[in-house]
Amino acid sequence: MAVPSSTSKQVGFSKSCINNINALSGVGILSAPYALSSGGWLSLILLLLIVASAYFTGLLICRCMDSNPSITTYPDIAATAFGRKGRITASIIIYSELYLVAVGFLIIEGDNLHKLFPNFALKLGNLTMDGRNSFAIVAGALIFPSILLTDLGVLSYISFGGVISSIIIVAAVLCVGTTKGVGFHEKGNLVNFKGLPTALSLYTFSYGGHAMFPAIYNSMKKKSQFPKVCLKCLLIMWFCF
């Protein structure tokens, strides 16, 4: 995720919401049913606690950045609190997270597209790559130009595509459940303690968009609206789950 420069245009409430929703939605929606089946119905309590924690930590980030105009990133917050060692530690953690999440998304992209198009392959001279690797490379090449954009106002239009994709996923699940003879059945355990760690990790991953919060906050015209943006986006994502 590119951090907007000081000369980038400031964006309004709606575009900030779109960017935030896109950061939170996606794989989390697809993994929610498995998380629920693993932890049981009472694991939804964990989901509510995670939503509340995500909102509260978002407010803490906002307060940290309000306290000092020179604070624009997580490493800046860590440097203010713990000095140079804090900056280095925070940088390693944040950038490792962003890198590994991006790699994970490319792997998922390759696996899913390979199932849809099992005969697809790339040939470069004498080198032939299978479908999974080919789709991962193609997806990476298509996404690469977006990292050159530093204006979140422009990126919000790309984020809107991600939001539409999430809406389509939710609509597709509802359509299949109500019209294709599948139905919604009241099954499953009330609670499964062995599966709670799995449910907790999947729920937490779904609300792990904090790495983008500082960039979204800095891009807003009215930074006082950031708490409302967080609350609205988290509630929308909770409803989609």
PDB file of C-alpha atoms in Angstrom:
ATOM      1  CA  MET A   1       0.000   0.000   0.000  1.00  0.00           C
ATOM      2  CA  ALA A   2       1.521   3.272  -1.087  1.00  0.00           C
ATOM      3  CA  VAL A   3       1.514   6.076   1.439  1.00  0.00           C
ATOM      4  CA  PRO A   4       0.142   9.317   0.001  1.00  0.00           C
ATOM      5  CA  SER A   5       2.635  12.095  -0.365  1.00  0.00           C
ATOM      6  CA  SER A   6       2.247  15.482   1.253  1.00  0.00           C
ATOM      7  CA  THR A   7       1.199  16.907  -2.109  1.00  0.00           C
ATOM      8  CA  SER A   8      -1.559  14.338  -2.771  1.00  0.00           C
ATOM      9  CA  LYS A   9      -5.102  15.595  -2.903  1.00  0.00           C
ATOM     10  CA  GLN A  10      -7.210  15.219   0.207  1.00  0.00           C
ATOM     11  CA  VAL A  11     -10.259  12.962  -0.096  1.00  0.00           C
ATOM     12  CA  GLY A  12     -13.717  13.175   1.379  1.00  0.00           C
ATOM     13  CA  PHE A  13     -15.767  10.983   3.697  1.00  0.00           C
ATOM     14  CA  SER A  14     -17.233   8.684   1.028  1.00  0.00           C
ATOM     15  CA  LYS A  15     -13.935   7.886  -0.680  1.00  0.00           C
ATOM     16  CA  SER A  16     -12.287   7.272   2.691  1.00  0.00           C
ATOM     17  CA  CYS A  17     -15.064   4.805   3.531  1.00  0.00           C
ATOM     18  CA  ILE A  18     -14.558   3.019   0.200  1.00  0.00           C
ATOM     19  CA  ASN A  19     -10.818   2.703   0.796  1.00  0.00           C
ATOM     20  CA  ASN A  20     -11.378   1.425   4.318  1.00  0.00           C
ATOM     21  CA  ILE A  21     -14.048  -1.103   3.325  1.00  0.00           C
ATOM     22  CA  ASN A  22     -11.830  -2.416   0.546  1.00  0.00           C
ATOM     23  CA  ALA A  23      -8.997  -2.870   3.053  1.00  0.00           C
ATOM     24  CA  LEU A  24     -11.246  -4.926   5.342  1.00  0.00           C
ATOM     25  CA  SER A  25     -13.359  -6.879   2.860  1.00  0.00           C
ATOM     26  CA  GLY A  26     -12.344  -9.737   0.610  1.00  0.00           C
ATOM     27  CA  VAL A  27     -10.977 -13.015   1.903  1.00  0.00           C
ATOM     28  CA  GLY A  28     -12.579 -12.364   5.293  1.00  0.00           C
ATOM     29  CA  ILE A  29     -16.053 -12.695   3.791  1.00  0.00           C
ATOM     30  CA  LEU A  30     -15.126 -15.996   2.141  1.00  0.00           C
ATOM     31  CA  SER A  31     -13.536 -17.418   5.295  1.00  0.00           C
ATOM     32  CA  ALA A  32     -16.358 -16.379   7.654  1.00  0.00           C
ATOM     33  CA  PRO A  33     -18.489 -19.536   7.103  1.00  0.00           C
ATOM     34  CA  TYR A  34     -15.518 -21.803   7.848  1.00  0.00           C
ATOM     35  CA  ALA A  35     -14.645 -19.759  10.921  1.00  0.00           C
ATOM     36  CA  LEU A  36     -18.220 -20.041  12.159  1.00  0.00           C
ATOM     37  CA  SER A  37     -18.359 -23.797  11.561  1.00  0.00           C
ATOM     38  CA  SER A  38     -15.009 -24.235  13.340  1.00  0.00           C
ATOM     39  CA  GLY A  39     -15.850 -22.240  16.458  1.00  0.00           C
ATOM     40  CA  GLY A  40     -19.611 -22.691  16.674  1.00  0.00           C
ATOM     41  CA  TRP A  41     -22.356 -20.117  16.895  1.00  0.00           C
ATOM     42  CA  LEU A  42     -21.031 -18.625  20.114  1.00  0.00           C
ATOM     43  CA  SER A  43     -17.820 -17.717  18.306  1.00  0.00           C
ATOM     44  CA  LEU A  44     -19.805 -14.755  16.988  1.00  0.00           C
ATOM     45  CA  ILE A  45     -19.170 -13.213  20.411  1.00  0.00           C
ATOM     46  CA  LEU A  46     -15.477 -13.239  19.519  1.00  0.00           C
ATOM     47  CA  LEU A  47     -16.335 -11.490  16.262  1.00  0.00           C
ATOM     48  CA  LEU A  48     -18.147  -8.715  18.127  1.00  0.00           C
ATOM     49  CA  LEU A  49     -15.200  -8.318  20.516  1.00  0.00           C
ATOM     50  CA  ILE A  50     -12.788  -8.110  17.579  1.00  0.00           C
ATOM     51  CA  VAL A  51     -14.960  -5.461  15.889  1.00  0.00           C
ATOM     52  CA  ALA A  52     -15.007  -3.431  19.123  1.00  0.00           C
ATOM     53  CA  SER A  53     -11.230  -3.849  19.522  1.00  0.00           C
ATOM     54  CA  ALA A  54     -10.611  -2.808  15.917  1.00  0.00           C
ATOM     55  CA  TYR A  55     -12.679   0.348  16.415  1.00  0.00           C
ATOM     56  CA  PHE A  56     -10.988   1.204  19.719  1.00  0.00           C
ATOM     57  CA  THR A  57      -7.471   0.702  18.343  1.00  0.00           C
ATOM     58  CA  GLY A  58      -8.439   2.808  15.329  1.00  0.00           C
ATOM     59  CA  LEU A  59      -9.352   5.615  17.731  1.00  0.00           C
ATOM     60  CA  LEU A  60      -6.009   5.202  19.511  1.00  0.00           C
ATOM     61  CA  ILE A  61      -4.175   5.537  16.195  1.00  0.00           C
ATOM     62  CA  CYS A  62      -6.187   8.692  15.476  1.00  0.00           C
ATOM     63  CA  ARG A  63      -5.272  10.190  18.869  1.00  0.00           C
ATOM     64  CA  CYS A  64      -1.587   9.375  18.400  1.00  0.00           C
ATOM     65  CA  MET A  65      -1.518  11.116  15.041  1.00  0.00           C
ATOM     66  CA  ASP A  66      -3.524  14.080  16.348  1.00  0.00           C
ATOM     67  CA  SER A  67      -1.015  14.618  19.144  1.00  0.00           C
ATOM     68  CA  ASN A  68       1.860  15.353  16.752  1.00  0.00           C
ATOM     69  CA  PRO A  69       1.491  16.537  13.125  1.00  0.00           C
ATOM     70  CA  SER A  70       4.842  14.939  12.237  1.00  0.00           C
ATOM     71  CA  ILE A  71       3.419  11.466  12.937  1.00  0.00           C
ATOM     72  CA  THR A  72       2.188  10.011   9.647  1.00  0.00           C
ATOM     73  CA  THR A  73       2.994   6.284   9.844  1.00  0.00           C
ATOM     74  CA  TYR A  74       3.190   3.404  12.309  1.00  0.00           C
ATOM     75  CA  PRO A  75       6.993   3.678  12.517  1.00  0.00           C
ATOM     76  CA  ASP A  76       6.561   7.343  13.470  1.00  0.00           C
ATOM     77  CA  ILE A  77       4.254   6.347  16.330  1.00  0.00           C
ATOM     78  CA  ALA A  78       6.727   3.696  17.484  1.00  0.00           C
ATOM     79  CA  ALA A  79       9.631   6.151  17.234  1.00  0.00           C
ATOM     80  CA  THR A  80       7.773   8.709  19.357  1.00  0.00           C
ATOM     81  CA  ALA A  81       7.072   6.101  22.028  1.00  0.00           C
ATOM     82  CA  PHE A  82      10.225   3.949  21.968  1.00  0.00           C
ATOM     83  CA  GLY A  83      12.849   5.774  19.916  1.00  0.00           C
ATOM     84  CA  ARG A  84      14.900   4.439  17.021  1.00  0.00           C
ATOM     85  CA  LYS A  85      14.596   0.781  18.089  1.00  0.00           C
ATOM     86  CA  GLY A  86      10.836   1.145  18.153  1.00  0.00           C
ATOM     87  CA  ARG A  87      10.820   2.584  14.634  1.00  0.00           C
ATOM     88  CA  ILE A  88      12.943  -0.287  13.289  1.00  0.00           C
ATOM     89  CA  THR A  89      10.834  -2.935  15.042  1.00  0.00           C
ATOM     90  CA  ALA A  90       7.543  -1.432  13.864  1.00  0.00           C
ATOM     91  CA  SER A  91       8.854  -1.074  10.300  1.00  0.00           C
ATOM     92  CA  ILE A  92       9.897  -4.717  10.162  1.00  0.00           C
ATOM     93  CA  ILE A  93       6.538  -5.921  11.493  1.00  0.00           C
ATOM     94  CA  ILE A  94       4.333  -3.659   9.354  1.00  0.00           C
ATOM     95  CA  TYR A  95       6.175  -4.111   6.066  1.00  0.00           C
ATOM     96  CA  SER A  96       6.522  -7.852   6.628  1.00  0.00           C
ATOM     97  CA  GLU A  97       2.780  -8.066   7.221  1.00  0.00           C
ATOM     98  CA  LEU A  98       1.975  -6.105   4.060  1.00  0.00           C
ATOM     99  CA  TYR A  99       4.384  -8.211   1.998  1.00  0.00           C
ATOM    100  CA  LEU A 100       3.137 -11.555   3.323  1.00  0.00           C
ATOM    101  CA  VAL A 101      -0.528 -10.583   2.898  1.00  0.00           C
ATOM    102  CA  ALA A 102       0.161  -9.584  -0.710  1.00  0.00           C
ATOM    103  CA  VAL A 103       1.919 -12.910  -1.329  1.00  0.00           C
ATOM    104  CA  GLY A 104      -1.000 -14.760   0.258  1.00  0.00           C
ATOM    105  CA  PHE A 105      -3.490 -12.992  -1.991  1.00  0.00           C
ATOM    106  CA  LEU A 106      -1.454 -13.874  -5.089  1.00  0.00           C
ATOM    107  CA  ILE A 107      -1.347 -17.538  -4.039  1.00  0.00           C
ATOM    108  CA  ILE A 108      -5.114 -17.570  -3.477  1.00  0.00           C
ATOM    109  CA  GLU A 109      -5.636 -15.845  -6.823  1.00  0.00           C
ATOM    110  CA  GLY A 110      -3.518 -18.443  -8.596  1.00  0.00           C
ATOM    111  CA  ASP A 111      -5.251 -21.400  -6.919  1.00  0.00           C
ATOM    112  CA  ASN A 112      -8.788 -20.177  -7.564  1.00  0.00           C
ATOM    113  CA  LEU A 113      -8.239 -19.152 -11.181  1.00  0.00           C
ATOM    114  CA  HIS A 114      -6.460 -22.451 -11.845  1.00  0.00           C
ATOM    115  CA  LYS A 115      -9.603 -24.291 -10.746  1.00  0.00           C
ATOM    116  CA  LEU A 116     -11.670 -22.239 -13.187  1.00  0.00           C
ATOM    117  CA  PHE A 117      -9.182 -22.553 -16.061  1.00  0.00           C
ATOM    118  CA  PRO A 118      -7.190 -25.762 -15.429  1.00  0.00           C
ATOM    119  CA  ASN A 119      -5.638 -25.850 -18.915  1.00  0.00           C
ATOM    120  CA  PHE A 120      -4.144 -22.355 -18.778  1.00  0.00           C
ATOM    121  CA  ALA A 121      -0.335 -22.112 -18.842  1.00  0.00           C
ATOM    122  CA  LEU A 122       2.345 -19.598 -19.797  1.00  0.00           C
ATOM    123  CA  LYS A 123       5.158 -20.459 -22.168  1.00  0.00           C
ATOM    124  CA  LEU A 124       8.256 -18.266 -22.308  1.00  0.00           C
ATOM    125  CA  GLY A 125      10.672 -19.859 -24.751  1.00  0.00           C
ATOM    126  CA  ASN A 126      11.614 -23.253 -23.383  1.00  0.00           C
ATOM    127  CA  LEU A 127      10.116 -22.430 -19.985  1.00  0.00           C
ATOM    128  CA  THR A 128       6.559 -23.578 -19.276  1.00  0.00           C
ATOM    129  CA  MET A 129       4.773 -22.592 -16.061  1.00  0.00           C
ATOM    130  CA  ASP A 130       1.733 -24.369 -14.695  1.00  0.00           C
ATOM    131  CA  GLY A 131      -1.621 -22.644 -14.224  1.00  0.00           C
ATOM    132  CA  ARG A 132      -1.170 -21.632 -10.581  1.00  0.00           C
ATOM    133  CA  ASN A 133       2.169 -19.930 -11.111  1.00  0.00           C
ATOM    134  CA  SER A 134       1.004 -18.409 -14.395  1.00  0.00           C
ATOM    135  CA  PHE A 135      -2.079 -16.821 -12.841  1.00  0.00           C
ATOM    136  CA  ALA A 136      -0.048 -15.535  -9.877  1.00  0.00           C
ATOM    137  CA  ILE A 137       2.409 -13.842 -12.262  1.00  0.00           C
ATOM    138  CA  VAL A 138      -0.359 -12.378 -14.425  1.00  0.00           C
ATOM    139  CA  ALA A 139      -2.230 -11.080 -11.353  1.00  0.00           C
ATOM    140  CA  GLY A 140       0.959  -9.528  -9.985  1.00  0.00           C
ATOM    141  CA  ALA A 141       1.675  -7.843 -13.307  1.00  0.00           C
ATOM    142  CA  LEU A 142      -1.847  -6.407 -13.475  1.00  0.00           C
ATOM    143  CA  ILE A 143      -1.713  -5.122  -9.910  1.00  0.00           C
ATOM    144  CA  PHE A 144       1.810  -3.679 -10.134  1.00  0.00           C
ATOM    145  CA  PRO A 145       0.851  -0.325 -11.763  1.00  0.00           C
ATOM    146  CA  SER A 146      -1.439   0.460  -8.807  1.00  0.00           C
ATOM    147  CA  ILE A 147       1.530   0.646  -6.415  1.00  0.00           C
ATOM    148  CA  LEU A 148       2.764   3.690  -8.357  1.00  0.00           C
ATOM    149  CA  LEU A 149      -0.341   5.628  -7.291  1.00  0.00           C
ATOM    150  CA  THR A 150       0.090   7.703  -4.145  1.00  0.00           C
ATOM    151  CA  ASP A 151      -3.202   9.608  -4.259  1.00  0.00           C
ATOM    152  CA  LEU A 152      -5.880   7.787  -2.265  1.00  0.00           C
ATOM    153  CA  GLY A 153      -8.498   9.837  -4.094  1.00  0.00           C
ATOM    154  CA  VAL A 154      -7.525   8.015  -7.286  1.00  0.00           C
ATOM    155  CA  LEU A 155      -7.048   4.703  -5.493  1.00  0.00           C
ATOM    156  CA  SER A 156     -10.606   4.947  -4.164  1.00  0.00           C
ATOM    157  CA  TYR A 157     -11.870   4.180  -7.670  1.00  0.00           C
ATOM    158  CA  ILE A 158      -9.839   0.971  -7.668  1.00  0.00           C
ATOM    159  CA  SER A 159     -11.067   0.244  -4.149  1.00  0.00           C
ATOM    160  CA  PHE A 160     -14.627   0.669  -5.403  1.00  0.00           C
ATOM    161  CA  GLY A 161     -14.055  -2.313  -7.675  1.00  0.00           C
ATOM    162  CA  GLY A 162     -13.077  -4.368  -4.628  1.00  0.00           C
ATOM    163  CA  VAL A 163     -16.194  -3.235  -2.759  1.00  0.00           C
ATOM    164  CA  ILE A 164     -18.397  -4.197  -5.726  1.00  0.00           C
ATOM    165  CA  SER A 165     -16.722  -7.617  -5.819  1.00  0.00           C
ATOM    166  CA  SER A 166     -17.514  -8.136  -2.134  1.00  0.00           C
ATOM    167  CA  ILE A 167     -21.144  -7.123  -2.702  1.00  0.00           C
ATOM    168  CA  ILE A 168     -21.364  -9.614  -5.565  1.00  0.00           C
ATOM    169  CA  ILE A 169     -20.009 -12.375  -3.310  1.00  0.00           C
ATOM    170  CA  VAL A 170     -22.600 -11.658  -0.606  1.00  0.00           C
ATOM    171  CA  ALA A 171     -25.386 -11.464  -3.214  1.00  0.00           C
ATOM    172  CA  ALA A 172     -24.251 -14.740  -4.806  1.00  0.00           C
ATOM    173  CA  VAL A 173     -24.321 -16.554  -1.453  1.00  0.00           C
ATOM    174  CA  LEU A 174     -27.813 -15.224  -0.717  1.00  0.00           C
ATOM    175  CA  CYS A 175     -28.998 -16.179  -4.205  1.00  0.00           C
ATOM    176  CA  VAL A 176     -27.687 -19.734  -3.987  1.00  0.00           C
ATOM    177  CA  GLY A 177     -29.049 -20.171  -0.485  1.00  0.00           C
ATOM    178  CA  THR A 178     -32.550 -19.017  -1.373  1.00  0.00           C
ATOM    179  CA  THR A 179     -33.133 -20.110  -4.976  1.00  0.00           C
ATOM    180  CA  LYS A 180     -30.954 -23.131  -5.794  1.00  0.00           C
ATOM    181  CA  GLY A 181     -32.448 -25.628  -3.381  1.00  0.00           C
ATOM    182  CA  VAL A 182     -29.517 -25.294  -1.006  1.00  0.00           C
ATOM    183  CA  GLY A 183     -31.312 -23.365   1.710  1.00  0.00           C
ATOM    184  CA  PHE A 184     -30.121 -22.095   5.076  1.00  0.00           C
ATOM    185  CA  HIS A 185     -30.110 -24.856   7.667  1.00  0.00           C
ATOM    186  CA  GLU A 186     -29.931 -24.343  11.413  1.00  0.00           C
ATOM    187  CA  LYS A 187     -27.042 -26.740  11.912  1.00  0.00           C
ATOM    188  CA  GLY A 188     -23.697 -26.617  13.638  1.00  0.00           C
ATOM    189  CA  ASN A 189     -22.444 -26.712  17.204  1.00  0.00           C
ATOM    190  CA  LEU A 190     -23.246 -24.074  19.756  1.00  0.00           C
ATOM    191  CA  VAL A 191     -19.549 -23.900  20.610  1.00  0.00           C
ATOM    192  CA  ASN A 192     -16.496 -25.901  19.600  1.00  0.00           C
ATOM    193  CA  PHE A 193     -13.585 -25.134  21.910  1.00  0.00           C
ATOM    194  CA  LYS A 194     -11.070 -26.979  19.730  1.00  0.00           C
ATOM    195  CA  GLY A 195     -12.006 -24.823  16.772  1.00  0.00           C
ATOM    196  CA  LEU A 196     -12.067 -21.492  18.627  1.00  0.00           C
ATOM    197  CA  PRO A 197      -8.389 -20.692  17.886  1.00  0.00           C
ATOM    198  CA  THR A 198      -9.080 -21.167  14.168  1.00  0.00           C
ATOM    199  CA  ALA A 199     -12.188 -19.000  14.327  1.00  0.00           C
ATOM    200  CA  LEU A 200     -10.341 -16.333  16.304  1.00  0.00           C
ATOM    201  CA  SER A 201      -7.465 -16.192  13.811  1.00  0.00           C
ATOM    202  CA  LEU A 202      -9.807 -15.948  10.800  1.00  0.00           C
ATOM    203  CA  TYR A 203     -11.968 -13.266  12.416  1.00  0.00           C
ATOM    204  CA  THR A 204      -8.880 -11.280  13.410  1.00  0.00           C
ATOM    205  CA  PHE A 205      -7.389 -11.545   9.918  1.00  0.00           C
ATOM    206  CA  SER A 206     -10.638 -10.204   8.484  1.00  0.00           C
ATOM    207  CA  TYR A 207     -10.299  -7.020  10.553  1.00  0.00           C
ATOM    208  CA  GLY A 208      -6.561  -6.619  10.094  1.00  0.00           C
ATOM    209  CA  GLY A 209      -6.692  -3.509   7.913  1.00  0.00           C
ATOM    210  CA  HIS A 210      -4.946  -1.328  10.485  1.00  0.00           C
ATOM    211  CA  ALA A 211      -1.839  -1.093   8.328  1.00  0.00           C
ATOM    212  CA  MET A 212      -3.815   1.245   6.055  1.00  0.00           C
ATOM    213  CA  PHE A 213      -5.372   3.387   8.788  1.00  0.00           C
ATOM    214  CA  PRO A 214      -2.552   5.984   8.958  1.00  0.00           C
ATOM    215  CA  ALA A 215      -2.585   6.454   5.160  1.00  0.00           C
ATOM    216  CA  ILE A 216      -6.373   6.799   5.101  1.00  0.00           C
ATOM    217  CA  TYR A 217      -6.293   9.234   8.033  1.00  0.00           C
ATOM    218  CA  ASN A 218      -3.649  11.426   6.379  1.00  0.00           C
ATOM    219  CA  SER A 219      -5.576  11.508   3.108  1.00  0.00           C
ATOM    220  CA  MET A 220      -8.816  12.838   4.625  1.00  0.00           C
ATOM    221  CA  LYS A 221      -9.964  16.426   4.206  1.00  0.00           C
ATOM    222  CA  LYS A 222     -11.667  16.407   7.603  1.00  0.00           C
ATOM    223  CA  LYS A 223      -9.575  14.236   9.861  1.00  0.00           C
ATOM    224  CA  SER A 224     -12.107  14.640  12.661  1.00  0.00           C
ATOM    225  CA  GLN A 225     -14.392  12.327  10.660  1.00  0.00           C
ATOM    226  CA  PHE A 226     -11.964   9.408  10.871  1.00  0.00           C
ATOM    227  CA  PRO A 227     -13.720   7.779  13.886  1.00  0.00           C
ATOM    228  CA  LYS A 228     -17.008   7.883  11.938  1.00  0.00           C
ATOM    229  CA  VAL A 229     -15.299   6.305   8.935  1.00  0.00           C
ATOM    230  CA  CYS A 230     -13.941   3.483  11.116  1.00  0.00           C
ATOM    231  CA  LEU A 231     -17.272   2.860  12.828  1.00  0.00           C
ATOM    232  CA  LYS A 232     -19.283   2.882   9.598  1.00  0.00           C
ATOM    233  CA  CYS A 233     -16.883   0.559   7.779  1.00  0.00           C
ATOM    234  CA  LEU A 234     -16.588  -1.901  10.660  1.00  0.00           C
ATOM    235  CA  LEU A 235     -20.369  -2.092  11.039  1.00  0.00           C
ATOM    236  CA  ILE A 236     -20.816  -2.653   7.300  1.00  0.00           C
ATOM    237  CA  MET A 237     -18.278  -5.474   7.375  1.00  0.00           C
ATOM    238  CA  TRP A 238     -19.918  -7.003  10.450  1.00  0.00           C
ATOM    239  CA  PHE A 239     -23.273  -6.945   8.614  1.00  0.00           C
ATOM    240  CA  CYS A 240     -21.714  -8.672   5.577  1.00  0.00           C
ATOM    241  CA  PHE A 241     -20.384 -11.420   7.827  1.00  0.00           C
TER     242      PHE A 241
END
